[in-house]
Amino acid sequence: MRCEDVTGILLEYDGGGLPPPRRGRVEHHLEACATCAAYANTYTAVQDLVQEALAVELSQADQADLDMALQTAIRRTA
Amino acid sequence: MVEDDDALVARLKAGDDTAFTVLVHRHSGRVYGIGLSMLRNEQDARDVVQDTFLNVYRRIDSFRGEAPFKSWLGRIATNNALMKLRTRRRKPEVSLQIRSPKFNDDGQHERDIVDFSPLADKISESRELGQRIRETVERLPDKYRTVLVLADYQQLSMKQIAELLDLTVPNVKTRLHRARLAVRESLADYLSGDD
Ligand SMILES: [Zn+2]
């Protein structure tokens, strides 16, 4: 297996969706190739980083506006 | 003791609106995050938050508790964001080029790869890194960004995403893979000081 092939199936590998023979070949390559091992680590890290970075909070002012808007809308339909 | 979502939902179903307020405050950030990352616009994202919680209030009797409340809420938020994405006046995309790693003729990596994965544990300490990731995701073309947000932020399955977006599962996987590669390349440039 070449680096390019490994990169092409990282999604399946990471998601646990690769059947055993191919999974074994990927693992074998990752043990022998430090470049791909680093690449695979960062590919996985991107998922955690996105998960963390996109988590946001509403500002207090926005939260207060939201509470107000919801109350008004609910009262109107009650 | 903090009341869990199930208990709050039960109280809301019984007509106790104070439980609704607690649910809104607990989950508003998450819903806002879904709206913001999919729509790239704060006002649109705030609209998604409001619409979503109104939907929750009105449809709470149809929530049967088979999946966690959080998943049900996420699905409503996603649908609202997708609806807005399809109908609103479009903000011109300032698209990130979708880049993949380069390989030589033997299929080997052309460039050295720096392993920045330990940063994943430190992101909460680095505002700048968080900002960079948000900007990168924001600059992905819609069709890649949507899939990335649904998979890696919302943690939906490939099948769920395919159904939501009316795509095939292989199609979702291709887009997700390319989106991750593009974000990876952009982060690698940033961390190595190339950009
Ligand atoms: Zn390799």
Coordinates of C-alpha atoms and ligand atoms in Angstrom, one line a residue:
Chain A
M1 CA 0.0 0.0 0.0
R2 CA 1.3 3.5 -0.9
C3 CA 1.0 6.7 1.1
E4 CA -1.6 8.0 -1.4
D5 CA -3.8 4.9 -1.0
V6 CA -3.6 5.2 2.8
T7 CA -4.6 8.8 2.7
G8 CA -7.5 8.0 0.4
I9 CA -9.1 5.6 3.0
L10 CA -8.4 7.4 6.2
L11 CA -12.1 8.3 6.6
E12 CA -13.1 4.6 6.5
Y13 CA -10.1 3.7 8.7
D14 CA -10.9 6.3 11.3
G15 CA -14.6 5.5 11.3
G16 CA -13.8 1.8 11.9
G17 CA -15.4 0.8 8.7
L18 CA -12.5 -1.0 7.0
P19 CA -12.7 -4.8 6.8
P20 CA -9.9 -6.6 8.6
P21 CA -7.6 -7.4 5.7
R22 CA -7.5 -3.8 4.5
R23 CA -7.4 -2.5 8.0
G24 CA -4.3 -4.6 8.6
R25 CA -2.6 -3.3 5.5
V26 CA -3.2 0.3 6.6
E27 CA -1.9 -0.5 10.1
H28 CA 1.1 -2.1 8.7
H29 CA 1.9 1.0 6.5
L30 CA 1.3 3.3 9.5
E31 CA 3.8 1.4 11.6
A32 CA 6.4 1.6 8.8
C33 CA 5.8 5.1 7.5
A34 CA 6.3 8.0 10.0
T35 CA 5.0 10.5 7.5
C36 CA 1.6 8.7 7.1
A37 CA 1.4 8.1 10.9
A38 CA 1.8 11.8 11.5
Y39 CA -0.7 12.5 8.7
A40 CA -3.3 10.1 10.2
N41 CA -2.9 11.6 13.6
T42 CA -3.6 15.1 12.3
Y43 CA -6.5 13.8 10.2
T44 CA -8.1 12.5 13.4
A45 CA -7.2 15.7 15.3
V46 CA -9.0 17.8 12.7
Q47 CA -12.2 16.2 13.8
D48 CA -11.6 17.0 17.5
L49 CA -10.4 20.5 16.7
V50 CA -13.5 21.2 14.6
Q51 CA -15.8 19.9 17.3
E52 CA -14.1 22.1 20.0
A53 CA -13.7 25.2 17.9
L54 CA -17.3 25.4 16.6
A55 CA -18.7 25.2 20.1
V56 CA -19.9 28.7 20.9
E57 CA -22.0 30.5 23.5
L58 CA -24.6 33.1 23.0
S59 CA -23.7 36.4 24.5
Q60 CA -25.7 37.5 27.6
A61 CA -27.3 40.2 25.5
D62 CA -28.3 37.7 22.8
Q63 CA -29.6 35.2 25.4
A64 CA -31.7 38.0 27.0
D65 CA -33.1 38.9 23.5
L66 CA -33.9 35.3 22.8
D67 CA -35.7 34.8 26.1
M68 CA -37.8 37.9 25.4
A69 CA -38.6 36.8 21.8
L70 CA -39.6 33.3 22.9
Q71 CA -41.8 34.6 25.7
T72 CA -43.6 36.9 23.3
A73 CA -44.1 34.3 20.6
I74 CA -45.3 31.7 23.1
R75 CA -47.7 34.2 24.7
R76 CA -49.1 35.1 21.3
T77 CA -49.9 31.5 20.4
A78 CA -51.1 30.5 23.9
Chain B
M1 CA -28.5 18.7 41.9
V2 CA -28.6 19.5 38.2
E3 CA -31.8 18.3 36.6
D4 CA -31.1 16.2 33.5
D5 CA -32.8 16.8 30.1
D6 CA -35.3 14.0 30.5
A7 CA -36.6 15.4 33.8
L8 CA -36.9 18.9 32.3
V9 CA -38.7 17.5 29.2
A10 CA -41.1 15.7 31.5
R11 CA -41.8 18.9 33.4
L12 CA -42.3 20.8 30.2
K13 CA -44.8 18.3 28.9
A14 CA -46.7 18.7 32.2
G15 CA -47.0 22.4 31.4
D16 CA -44.2 23.8 33.5
D17 CA -42.6 26.6 31.4
T18 CA -39.7 27.1 33.8
A19 CA -38.3 23.8 32.6
F20 CA -38.4 25.2 29.1
T21 CA -36.2 28.2 30.1
V22 CA -33.7 25.9 31.7
L23 CA -33.5 23.8 28.5
V24 CA -33.1 26.9 26.3
H25 CA -30.3 28.3 28.5
R26 CA -28.6 24.9 28.6
H27 CA -28.6 24.3 24.8
S28 CA -28.8 27.7 23.2
G29 CA -25.0 27.8 22.6
R30 CA -25.1 24.5 20.8
V31 CA -27.9 25.5 18.5
Y32 CA -26.3 28.8 17.9
G33 CA -23.1 26.9 16.9
I34 CA -25.0 24.8 14.4
G35 CA -26.6 27.9 12.9
L36 CA -23.4 30.0 12.8
S37 CA -21.2 27.3 11.3
M38 CA -23.7 26.4 8.6
L39 CA -24.9 29.9 7.7
R40 CA -21.8 32.0 8.4
N41 CA -24.0 34.9 9.6
E42 CA -24.8 35.9 13.2
Q43 CA -28.3 37.2 12.5
D44 CA -29.3 34.2 10.6
A45 CA -27.9 32.0 13.3
R46 CA -29.9 33.8 16.0
D47 CA -33.0 33.3 13.9
V48 CA -32.2 29.6 13.8
V49 CA -31.9 29.5 17.6
Q50 CA -35.3 31.3 18.0
D51 CA -37.1 29.1 15.4
T52 CA -35.6 26.0 16.8
F53 CA -36.7 26.6 20.4
L54 CA -40.2 27.7 19.3
N55 CA -40.4 24.4 17.4
V56 CA -39.3 22.5 20.6
Y57 CA -41.9 24.3 22.7
R58 CA -44.7 23.5 20.2
R59 CA -43.7 20.0 19.3
I60 CA -42.5 18.7 22.7
D61 CA -45.5 16.3 22.9
S62 CA -44.3 14.6 19.8
F63 CA -40.9 14.0 21.4
R64 CA -41.0 10.4 22.5
G65 CA -37.7 10.1 24.2
E66 CA -36.4 7.3 22.0
A67 CA -33.2 9.4 21.2
P68 CA -31.7 11.8 23.6
F69 CA -33.3 15.3 23.7
K70 CA -30.0 16.8 22.5
S71 CA -30.2 14.7 19.3
W72 CA -33.8 15.6 18.6
L73 CA -32.9 19.3 19.2
G74 CA -29.9 19.1 16.9
R75 CA -32.0 17.6 14.1
I76 CA -34.6 20.4 14.4
A77 CA -31.8 23.0 14.4
T78 CA -30.1 21.4 11.4
N79 CA -33.3 21.4 9.4
N80 CA -34.0 25.0 10.2
A81 CA -30.4 26.0 9.2
L82 CA -30.7 24.0 6.0
M83 CA -34.0 25.6 5.1
K84 CA -32.5 29.0 5.6
L85 CA -29.4 28.1 3.7
R86 CA -31.6 27.1 0.7
T87 CA -33.9 30.1 0.7
R88 CA -31.9 33.1 1.8
R89 CA -30.2 35.6 -0.3
R90 CA -26.8 34.2 -0.7
K91 CA -23.8 35.7 0.8
P92 CA -21.1 35.4 -1.8
E93 CA -18.8 32.6 -0.9
V94 CA -15.2 33.4 -0.2
S95 CA -14.1 29.9 -0.8
L96 CA -11.2 28.2 0.5
Q97 CA -9.5 26.2 -2.2
I98 CA -10.1 22.5 -1.6
R99 CA -6.6 21.2 -1.3
S100 CA -5.3 17.7 -0.7
P101 CA -1.8 16.6 0.1
K102 CA 0.7 16.1 -2.8
F103 CA 2.2 12.8 -3.7
N104 CA 5.1 11.9 -6.0
D105 CA 4.9 9.4 -8.8
D106 CA 5.5 6.5 -6.4
G107 CA 2.5 7.6 -4.3
Q108 CA 4.6 8.9 -1.5
H109 CA 4.0 12.1 0.4
E110 CA 5.9 14.9 -1.2
R111 CA 6.1 17.1 1.9
D112 CA 7.1 16.3 5.4
I113 CA 4.2 16.1 7.7
V114 CA 4.3 17.8 11.1
D115 CA 2.2 16.1 13.7
F116 CA 0.1 18.8 15.2
S117 CA -2.4 16.4 16.8
P118 CA -1.3 17.2 20.4
L119 CA -2.8 20.6 19.9
A120 CA -6.3 19.1 20.0
D121 CA -6.0 18.9 23.8
K122 CA -4.9 22.5 24.0
I123 CA -7.4 24.3 21.9
S124 CA -9.4 25.6 24.8
E125 CA -6.2 27.6 25.8
S126 CA -5.7 29.1 22.4
R127 CA -8.2 31.6 21.2
E128 CA -6.2 32.2 18.1
L129 CA -6.2 28.6 17.0
G130 CA -10.0 28.3 17.7
Q131 CA -10.5 31.4 15.6
R132 CA -8.4 30.1 12.8
I133 CA -10.3 26.8 12.7
R134 CA -13.7 28.7 12.6
E135 CA -12.5 30.9 9.8
T136 CA -11.2 27.9 7.8
V137 CA -14.5 26.1 8.2
E138 CA -16.4 29.2 7.3
R139 CA -14.5 29.5 4.1
L140 CA -15.3 26.0 2.9
P141 CA -17.8 26.0 0.0
D142 CA -21.3 25.2 1.3
K143 CA -21.4 21.7 0.1
Y144 CA -18.2 20.7 2.0
R145 CA -18.9 22.9 5.1
T146 CA -22.4 21.5 5.7
V147 CA -21.2 17.9 5.7
L148 CA -18.2 18.7 7.9
V149 CA -20.4 20.5 10.4
L150 CA -22.9 17.7 10.5
A151 CA -20.3 15.0 10.9
D152 CA -17.6 16.4 13.0
Y153 CA -19.5 19.0 15.1
Q154 CA -22.9 17.4 15.3
Q155 CA -21.6 13.8 15.2
L156 CA -24.3 12.6 12.9
S157 CA -23.8 9.3 11.0
M158 CA -23.0 9.2 7.3
K159 CA -26.5 7.7 6.8
Q160 CA -28.2 10.5 8.7
I161 CA -26.3 13.1 6.8
A162 CA -27.2 11.5 3.5
E163 CA -30.9 11.5 4.3
L164 CA -30.8 15.2 5.5
L165 CA -29.0 16.4 2.4
D166 CA -30.5 14.0 -0.1
L167 CA -27.2 12.6 -1.1
T168 CA -25.8 9.1 -1.3
V169 CA -23.6 7.8 1.5
P170 CA -20.5 7.5 -0.7
N171 CA -21.1 11.1 -1.8
V172 CA -21.2 12.3 1.8
K173 CA -18.0 10.4 2.5
T174 CA -16.2 12.0 -0.4
R175 CA -17.2 15.5 0.6
L176 CA -16.4 14.9 4.2
H177 CA -13.0 13.5 3.4
R178 CA -12.1 16.4 1.1
A179 CA -13.4 18.9 3.7
R180 CA -11.2 17.3 6.4
L181 CA -8.2 17.3 4.1
A182 CA -8.7 20.9 3.2
V183 CA -9.0 22.0 6.9
R184 CA -6.0 19.9 7.7
E185 CA -3.9 21.6 5.0
S186 CA -5.0 25.0 6.1
L187 CA -4.1 24.3 9.7
A188 CA -0.8 22.8 8.7
D189 CA 0.1 25.9 6.8
Y190 CA -0.9 28.1 9.7
L191 CA 1.0 26.1 12.3
S192 CA 4.1 26.0 10.2
G193 CA 4.0 29.8 9.7
D194 CA 3.4 29.5 5.9
D195 CA 0.2 31.5 6.2
Ligands
ZN1 ZN 3.1 6.5 4.0

